[in-house]
Amino acid sequence: MIVDGILPYARKLIASHITTKSIVVDATCGNGNDTLFLANQVTDGEVYAFDIQENAINNAKEKTKTFNHIHYYQTGHENAASIISKNHHYIDATIFNLGYLPKGDKKITTNPSTTIKAIESLFEITQKNGIIVLVVYPGHPEGQVESNEVMEFVKSIDQQTAHVLHYQFINQKNNPPYIIAIEKR
């Protein structure tokens, strides 16, 4: 057995819950890597990509300029469900990469209150057997705070409502990233 790294495993989880016709969300589109992955997976579906930074939206648009089934919104992920629900009654999968924009301003980070609000509202429109995958980066001060609060929140999710997975390498230094996956029952 070969153990998947954090990002490959996050994508494997998403891929196992979607089809080419799925409605999917990149809640933190950053530099567009997950947006591109999703666009390639759901060729007959739709991708919704969110970020608060104009630079991130522009980076993602540049990386995905050959696709026409991606909807970009420069707003926080806590607004995603209300935007998506205007067009769709459900989604199949969401991915978050928490923290700050790589090669961007490290003072601009995701935060626990808006992340938890986004998880709650996106979970509401996630169809049964759909998934929300969070890649959590506790290796910086704001990330550690967010990690702690998000972890406490997901631990409180009723097991009759969702399966919650925690995937982490425990022998790596410097608070390595990890995955939380929430599969709706």
CSV table of N, CA, C and O in Angstrom, one decimal, residues 3-87:
chain,number,residue,atom,x,y,z
A,3,VAL,N,0.7,5.2,0.8
A,3,VAL,CA,-0.1,6.2,1.5
A,3,VAL,C,-0.2,7.5,0.7
A,3,VAL,O,0.9,8.0,0.3
A,4,ASP,N,-1.4,8.0,0.4
A,4,ASP,CA,-1.5,9.3,-0.3
A,4,ASP,C,-1.1,10.4,0.6
A,4,ASP,O,-1.4,10.5,1.8
A,5,GLY,N,-0.5,11.4,-0.1
A,5,GLY,CA,-0.2,12.7,0.6
A,5,GLY,C,-1.5,13.4,0.8
A,5,GLY,O,-2.6,13.0,0.4
A,6,ILE,N,-1.4,14.5,1.5
A,6,ILE,CA,-2.6,15.3,1.9
A,6,ILE,C,-3.4,15.8,0.7
A,6,ILE,O,-4.6,15.5,0.6
A,7,LEU,N,-2.8,16.5,-0.2
A,7,LEU,CA,-3.6,17.0,-1.3
A,7,LEU,C,-4.0,15.9,-2.3
A,7,LEU,O,-5.2,15.9,-2.7
A,8,PRO,N,-3.2,14.9,-2.6
A,8,PRO,CA,-3.7,13.8,-3.4
A,8,PRO,C,-4.9,13.1,-2.8
A,8,PRO,O,-5.9,12.7,-3.4
A,9,TYR,N,-4.8,12.9,-1.5
A,9,TYR,CA,-5.9,12.2,-0.8
A,9,TYR,C,-7.2,13.1,-0.8
A,9,TYR,O,-8.3,12.6,-0.9
A,10,ALA,N,-7.0,14.4,-0.6
A,10,ALA,CA,-8.2,15.3,-0.6
A,10,ALA,C,-8.9,15.1,-2.0
A,10,ALA,O,-10.1,15.0,-2.1
A,11,ARG,N,-8.1,15.1,-3.0
A,11,ARG,CA,-8.7,15.0,-4.4
A,11,ARG,C,-9.3,13.7,-4.6
A,11,ARG,O,-10.3,13.5,-5.3
A,12,LYS,N,-8.7,12.6,-4.1
A,12,LYS,CA,-9.2,11.3,-4.2
A,12,LYS,C,-10.6,11.2,-3.5
A,12,LYS,O,-11.5,10.6,-4.1
A,13,LEU,N,-10.7,11.8,-2.4
A,13,LEU,CA,-12.0,11.8,-1.7
A,13,LEU,C,-13.1,12.5,-2.5
A,13,LEU,O,-14.2,12.1,-2.6
A,14,ILE,N,-12.7,13.7,-3.0
A,14,ILE,CA,-13.7,14.4,-3.9
A,14,ILE,C,-14.0,13.6,-5.1
A,14,ILE,O,-15.2,13.4,-5.4
A,15,ALA,N,-13.1,13.1,-5.8
A,15,ALA,CA,-13.3,12.3,-7.0
A,15,ALA,C,-14.2,11.1,-6.8
A,15,ALA,O,-15.0,10.7,-7.6
A,16,SER,N,-14.2,10.5,-5.6
A,16,SER,CA,-15.0,9.3,-5.3
A,16,SER,C,-16.4,9.7,-5.0
A,16,SER,O,-17.3,8.8,-4.9
A,17,HIS,N,-16.7,11.0,-4.9
A,17,HIS,CA,-18.1,11.4,-4.6
A,17,HIS,C,-18.8,12.2,-5.7
A,17,HIS,O,-19.9,12.8,-5.5
A,18,ILE,N,-18.1,12.3,-6.9
A,18,ILE,CA,-18.7,13.1,-7.9
A,18,ILE,C,-18.7,12.3,-9.2
A,18,ILE,O,-18.1,11.3,-9.4
A,19,THR,N,-19.5,12.9,-10.2
A,19,THR,CA,-19.6,12.4,-11.5
A,19,THR,C,-19.3,13.5,-12.5
A,19,THR,O,-19.1,14.7,-12.0
A,20,THR,N,-19.3,13.3,-13.8
A,20,THR,CA,-19.0,14.3,-14.7
A,20,THR,C,-20.1,15.4,-14.7
A,20,THR,O,-19.9,16.5,-15.1
A,21,LYS,N,-21.3,15.1,-14.2
A,21,LYS,CA,-22.4,16.0,-14.1
A,21,LYS,C,-22.6,16.7,-12.8
A,21,LYS,O,-23.6,17.4,-12.6
A,22,SER,N,-21.7,16.5,-11.9
A,22,SER,CA,-21.8,17.1,-10.5
A,22,SER,C,-21.8,18.6,-10.5
A,22,SER,O,-21.2,19.2,-11.3
A,23,ILE,N,-22.3,19.1,-9.4
A,23,ILE,CA,-22.2,20.5,-9.0
A,23,ILE,C,-21.2,20.5,-7.8
A,23,ILE,O,-21.5,19.9,-6.8
A,24,VAL,N,-20.1,21.2,-8.0
A,24,VAL,CA,-19.1,21.2,-7.0
A,24,VAL,C,-18.6,22.6,-6.6
A,24,VAL,O,-18.9,23.6,-7.4
A,25,VAL,N,-17.9,22.7,-5.5
A,25,VAL,CA,-17.6,24.0,-4.9
A,25,VAL,C,-16.1,24.0,-4.5
A,25,VAL,O,-15.6,23.1,-3.8
A,26,ASP,N,-15.4,25.0,-5.0
A,26,ASP,CA,-14.0,25.3,-4.5
A,26,ASP,C,-14.3,26.5,-3.6
A,26,ASP,O,-14.4,27.7,-4.0
A,27,ALA,N,-14.3,26.3,-2.3
A,27,ALA,CA,-14.7,27.4,-1.3
A,27,ALA,C,-13.6,28.4,-1.1
A,27,ALA,O,-13.8,29.4,-0.5
A,28,THR,N,-12.3,28.0,-1.5
A,28,THR,CA,-11.2,28.9,-1.3
A,28,THR,C,-10.3,28.7,-2.6
A,28,THR,O,-9.3,28.0,-2.5
A,29,CYS,N,-10.6,29.4,-3.7
A,29,CYS,CA,-10.0,29.0,-4.9
A,29,CYS,C,-8.5,29.4,-5.0
A,29,CYS,O,-7.8,28.8,-5.9
A,30,GLY,N,-8.0,30.3,-4.2
A,30,GLY,CA,-6.6,30.5,-4.2
A,30,GLY,C,-6.0,30.7,-5.5
A,30,GLY,O,-6.4,31.5,-6.3
A,31,ASN,N,-5.0,29.9,-5.8
A,31,ASN,CA,-4.3,30.0,-7.1
A,31,ASN,C,-4.9,29.1,-8.2
A,31,ASN,O,-4.3,29.0,-9.3
A,32,GLY,N,-6.0,28.5,-7.9
A,32,GLY,CA,-6.8,27.8,-8.9
A,32,GLY,C,-6.5,26.3,-9.1
A,32,GLY,O,-7.1,25.7,-10.0
A,33,ASN,N,-5.7,25.8,-8.3
A,33,ASN,CA,-5.3,24.3,-8.5
A,33,ASN,C,-6.5,23.4,-8.3
A,33,ASN,O,-6.7,22.5,-9.1
A,34,ASP,N,-7.3,23.6,-7.2
A,34,ASP,CA,-8.4,22.8,-7.0
A,34,ASP,C,-9.6,23.1,-8.0
A,34,ASP,O,-10.3,22.3,-8.4
A,35,THR,N,-9.7,24.4,-8.3
A,35,THR,CA,-10.7,24.8,-9.3
A,35,THR,C,-10.4,24.1,-10.6
A,35,THR,O,-11.3,23.5,-11.3
A,36,LEU,N,-9.2,24.0,-11.0
A,36,LEU,CA,-8.8,23.3,-12.2
A,36,LEU,C,-9.1,21.8,-12.1
A,36,LEU,O,-9.6,21.2,-13.0
A,37,PHE,N,-8.7,21.2,-11.0
A,37,PHE,CA,-9.0,19.8,-10.8
A,37,PHE,C,-10.5,19.5,-10.9
A,37,PHE,O,-10.9,18.6,-11.6
A,38,LEU,N,-11.3,20.4,-10.2
A,38,LEU,CA,-12.8,20.2,-10.3
A,38,LEU,C,-13.3,20.3,-11.7
A,38,LEU,O,-14.1,19.6,-12.1
A,39,ALA,N,-12.8,21.3,-12.4
A,39,ALA,CA,-13.3,21.6,-13.8
A,39,ALA,C,-13.0,20.4,-14.7
A,39,ALA,O,-13.8,20.1,-15.5
A,40,ASN,N,-11.9,19.8,-14.5
A,40,ASN,CA,-11.5,18.6,-15.3
A,40,ASN,C,-12.4,17.4,-14.9
A,40,ASN,O,-12.6,16.5,-15.7
A,41,GLN,N,-12.9,17.3,-13.7
A,41,GLN,CA,-13.7,16.2,-13.2
A,41,GLN,C,-15.1,16.3,-13.6
A,41,GLN,O,-15.8,15.3,-14.0
A,42,VAL,N,-15.7,17.5,-13.6
A,42,VAL,CA,-17.1,17.7,-13.8
A,42,VAL,C,-17.3,18.4,-15.1
A,42,VAL,O,-17.9,19.5,-15.2
A,43,THR,N,-16.9,17.7,-16.2
A,43,THR,CA,-17.0,18.4,-17.5
A,43,THR,C,-18.4,18.7,-18.0
A,43,THR,O,-18.5,19.6,-18.8
A,44,ASP,N,-19.4,18.0,-17.5
A,44,ASP,CA,-20.8,18.3,-17.9
A,44,ASP,C,-21.5,18.9,-16.7
A,44,ASP,O,-22.8,18.9,-16.7
A,45,GLY,N,-20.8,19.2,-15.7
A,45,GLY,CA,-21.4,19.8,-14.5
A,45,GLY,C,-21.1,21.3,-14.3
A,45,GLY,O,-20.8,22.0,-15.3
A,46,GLU,N,-21.0,21.8,-13.1
A,46,GLU,CA,-20.7,23.1,-12.8
A,46,GLU,C,-19.8,23.2,-11.6
A,46,GLU,O,-19.9,22.5,-10.7
A,47,VAL,N,-18.9,24.2,-11.7
A,47,VAL,CA,-17.9,24.5,-10.6
A,47,VAL,C,-18.2,25.9,-10.1
A,47,VAL,O,-18.3,26.9,-10.9
A,48,TYR,N,-18.3,26.0,-8.8
A,48,TYR,CA,-18.5,27.4,-8.2
A,48,TYR,C,-17.2,27.6,-7.4
A,48,TYR,O,-16.8,26.8,-6.6
A,49,ALA,N,-16.5,28.7,-7.7
A,49,ALA,CA,-15.3,29.0,-7.0
A,49,ALA,C,-15.4,30.4,-6.3
A,49,ALA,O,-15.8,31.4,-6.9
A,50,PHE,N,-14.9,30.4,-5.0
A,50,PHE,CA,-15.0,31.5,-4.2
A,50,PHE,C,-13.7,31.9,-3.6
A,50,PHE,O,-12.9,31.1,-3.2
A,51,ASP,N,-13.4,33.2,-3.4
A,51,ASP,CA,-12.3,33.7,-2.7
A,51,ASP,C,-12.5,35.2,-2.4
A,51,ASP,O,-13.2,35.9,-3.2
A,52,ILE,N,-12.0,35.7,-1.3
A,52,ILE,CA,-12.2,37.1,-1.0
A,52,ILE,C,-11.2,38.0,-1.7
A,52,ILE,O,-11.4,39.2,-1.7
A,53,GLN,N,-10.1,37.4,-2.2
A,53,GLN,CA,-9.1,38.2,-2.8
A,53,GLN,C,-9.2,38.2,-4.3
A,53,GLN,O,-9.3,37.2,-5.0
A,54,GLU,N,-9.2,39.4,-4.9
A,54,GLU,CA,-9.3,39.6,-6.3
A,54,GLU,C,-8.1,38.9,-7.0
A,54,GLU,O,-8.3,38.3,-8.0
A,55,ASN,N,-6.9,39.0,-6.4
A,55,ASN,CA,-5.7,38.3,-7.0
A,55,ASN,C,-5.9,36.8,-7.1
A,55,ASN,O,-5.6,36.2,-8.1
A,56,ALA,N,-6.6,36.2,-6.1
A,56,ALA,CA,-6.8,34.8,-6.1
A,56,ALA,C,-7.8,34.4,-7.3
A,56,ALA,O,-7.6,33.5,-8.0
A,57,ILE,N,-8.9,35.2,-7.4
A,57,ILE,CA,-9.8,35.0,-8.4
A,57,ILE,C,-9.2,35.1,-9.8
A,57,ILE,O,-9.3,34.2,-10.7
A,58,ASN,N,-8.3,36.1,-10.0
A,58,ASN,CA,-7.6,36.3,-11.2
A,58,ASN,C,-6.7,35.2,-11.5
A,58,ASN,O,-6.6,34.7,-12.7
A,59,ASN,N,-6.0,34.7,-10.5
A,59,ASN,CA,-5.0,33.6,-10.7
A,59,ASN,C,-5.8,32.3,-11.1
A,59,ASN,O,-5.4,31.6,-12.0
A,60,ALA,N,-6.9,32.1,-10.5
A,60,ALA,CA,-7.7,30.9,-10.8
A,60,ALA,C,-8.3,31.0,-12.2
A,60,ALA,O,-8.3,30.0,-13.0
A,61,LYS,N,-8.8,32.2,-12.5
A,61,LYS,CA,-9.3,32.4,-13.9
A,61,LYS,C,-8.3,32.1,-15.0
A,61,LYS,O,-8.5,31.5,-16.0
A,62,GLU,N,-7.1,32.6,-14.7
A,62,GLU,CA,-6.0,32.4,-15.7
A,62,GLU,C,-5.7,30.9,-15.8
A,62,GLU,O,-5.5,30.5,-17.0
A,63,LYS,N,-5.7,30.2,-14.7
A,63,LYS,CA,-5.3,28.8,-14.8
A,63,LYS,C,-6.4,28.0,-15.5
A,63,LYS,O,-6.2,26.9,-16.0
A,64,THR,N,-7.7,28.5,-15.5
A,64,THR,CA,-8.8,27.7,-16.0
A,64,THR,C,-9.5,28.4,-17.1
A,64,THR,O,-10.7,28.1,-17.4
A,65,LYS,N,-8.8,29.2,-17.9
A,65,LYS,CA,-9.4,30.0,-18.9
A,65,LYS,C,-10.0,29.2,-20.1
A,65,LYS,O,-10.8,29.8,-20.8
A,66,THR,N,-9.6,28.0,-20.2
A,66,THR,CA,-10.2,27.2,-21.3
A,66,THR,C,-11.6,26.6,-20.9
A,66,THR,O,-12.2,25.9,-21.8
A,67,PHE,N,-12.0,26.7,-19.7
A,67,PHE,CA,-13.3,26.1,-19.2
A,67,PHE,C,-14.4,27.2,-19.2
A,67,PHE,O,-14.1,28.3,-18.9
A,68,ASN,N,-15.6,26.7,-19.5
A,68,ASN,CA,-16.7,27.7,-19.5
A,68,ASN,C,-17.8,27.3,-18.5
A,68,ASN,O,-18.9,27.8,-18.6
A,69,HIS,N,-17.5,26.3,-17.7
A,69,HIS,CA,-18.5,25.9,-16.7
A,69,HIS,C,-18.1,26.2,-15.2
A,69,HIS,O,-18.5,25.5,-14.3
A,70,ILE,N,-17.3,27.3,-15.1
A,70,ILE,CA,-16.9,27.7,-13.8
A,70,ILE,C,-17.5,29.1,-13.5
A,70,ILE,O,-17.4,30.0,-14.3
A,71,HIS,N,-18.1,29.2,-12.3
A,71,HIS,CA,-18.6,30.5,-11.9
A,71,HIS,C,-17.8,31.0,-10.7
A,71,HIS,O,-17.6,30.3,-9.7
A,72,TYR,N,-17.2,32.2,-10.9
A,72,TYR,CA,-16.3,32.8,-9.9
A,72,TYR,C,-17.1,33.9,-9.1
A,72,TYR,O,-17.8,34.7,-9.7
A,73,TYR,N,-16.8,33.9,-7.8
A,73,TYR,CA,-17.4,34.9,-6.9
A,73,TYR,C,-16.3,35.5,-6.0
A,73,TYR,O,-15.7,34.7,-5.2
A,74,GLN,N,-16.1,36.8,-6.0
A,74,GLN,CA,-15.1,37.4,-5.1
A,74,GLN,C,-15.9,37.7,-3.8
A,74,GLN,O,-16.4,38.9,-3.6
A,75,THR,N,-16.1,36.7,-3.0
A,75,THR,CA,-16.8,36.9,-1.7
A,75,THR,C,-16.3,35.8,-0.8
A,75,THR,O,-15.7,34.8,-1.3
A,76,GLY,N,-16.6,35.9,0.5
A,76,GLY,CA,-16.2,34.8,1.4
A,76,GLY,C,-17.0,33.6,1.2
A,76,GLY,O,-18.2,33.6,0.8
A,77,HIS,N,-16.4,32.5,1.6
A,77,HIS,CA,-17.1,31.2,1.4
A,77,HIS,C,-18.3,31.0,2.3
A,77,HIS,O,-19.2,30.2,2.0
A,78,GLU,N,-18.5,31.9,3.3
A,78,GLU,CA,-19.7,31.8,4.1
A,78,GLU,C,-20.9,32.3,3.3
A,78,GLU,O,-22.1,32.1,3.7
A,79,ASN,N,-20.7,32.9,2.2
A,79,ASN,CA,-21.8,33.3,1.3
A,79,ASN,C,-22.1,32.3,0.2
A,79,ASN,O,-23.0,32.5,-0.6
A,80,ALA,N,-21.3,31.3,0.1
A,80,ALA,CA,-21.4,30.3,-1.1
A,80,ALA,C,-22.8,29.7,-1.2
A,80,ALA,O,-23.4,29.6,-2.3
A,81,ALA,N,-23.3,29.1,-0.1
A,81,ALA,CA,-24.5,28.4,-0.2
A,81,ALA,C,-25.7,29.3,-0.7
A,81,ALA,O,-26.5,28.8,-1.5
A,82,SER,N,-25.8,30.5,-0.2
A,82,SER,CA,-26.9,31.4,-0.6
A,82,SER,C,-26.7,31.7,-2.1
A,82,SER,O,-27.7,31.8,-2.8
A,83,ILE,N,-25.5,31.9,-2.6
A,83,ILE,CA,-25.3,32.1,-4.1
A,83,ILE,C,-25.7,30.9,-4.9
A,83,ILE,O,-26.4,31.0,-5.9
A,84,ILE,N,-25.2,29.8,-4.5
A,84,ILE,CA,-25.4,28.5,-5.3
A,84,ILE,C,-26.9,28.1,-5.3
A,84,ILE,O,-27.4,27.7,-6.3
A,85,SER,N,-27.5,28.3,-4.1
A,85,SER,CA,-28.9,27.8,-4.0
A,85,SER,C,-29.9,28.7,-4.9
A,85,SER,O,-31.0,28.2,-5.1
A,86,LYS,N,-29.4,29.7,-5.5
A,86,LYS,CA,-30.3,30.5,-6.4
A,86,LYS,C,-30.4,29.7,-7.7
A,86,LYS,O,-31.3,29.9,-8.5
A,87,ASN,N,-29.4,28.8,-8.0
A,87,ASN,CA,-29.4,28.0,-9.3
A,87,ASN,C,-29.6,26.5,-9.1
A,87,ASN,O,-30.0,25.8,-10.0
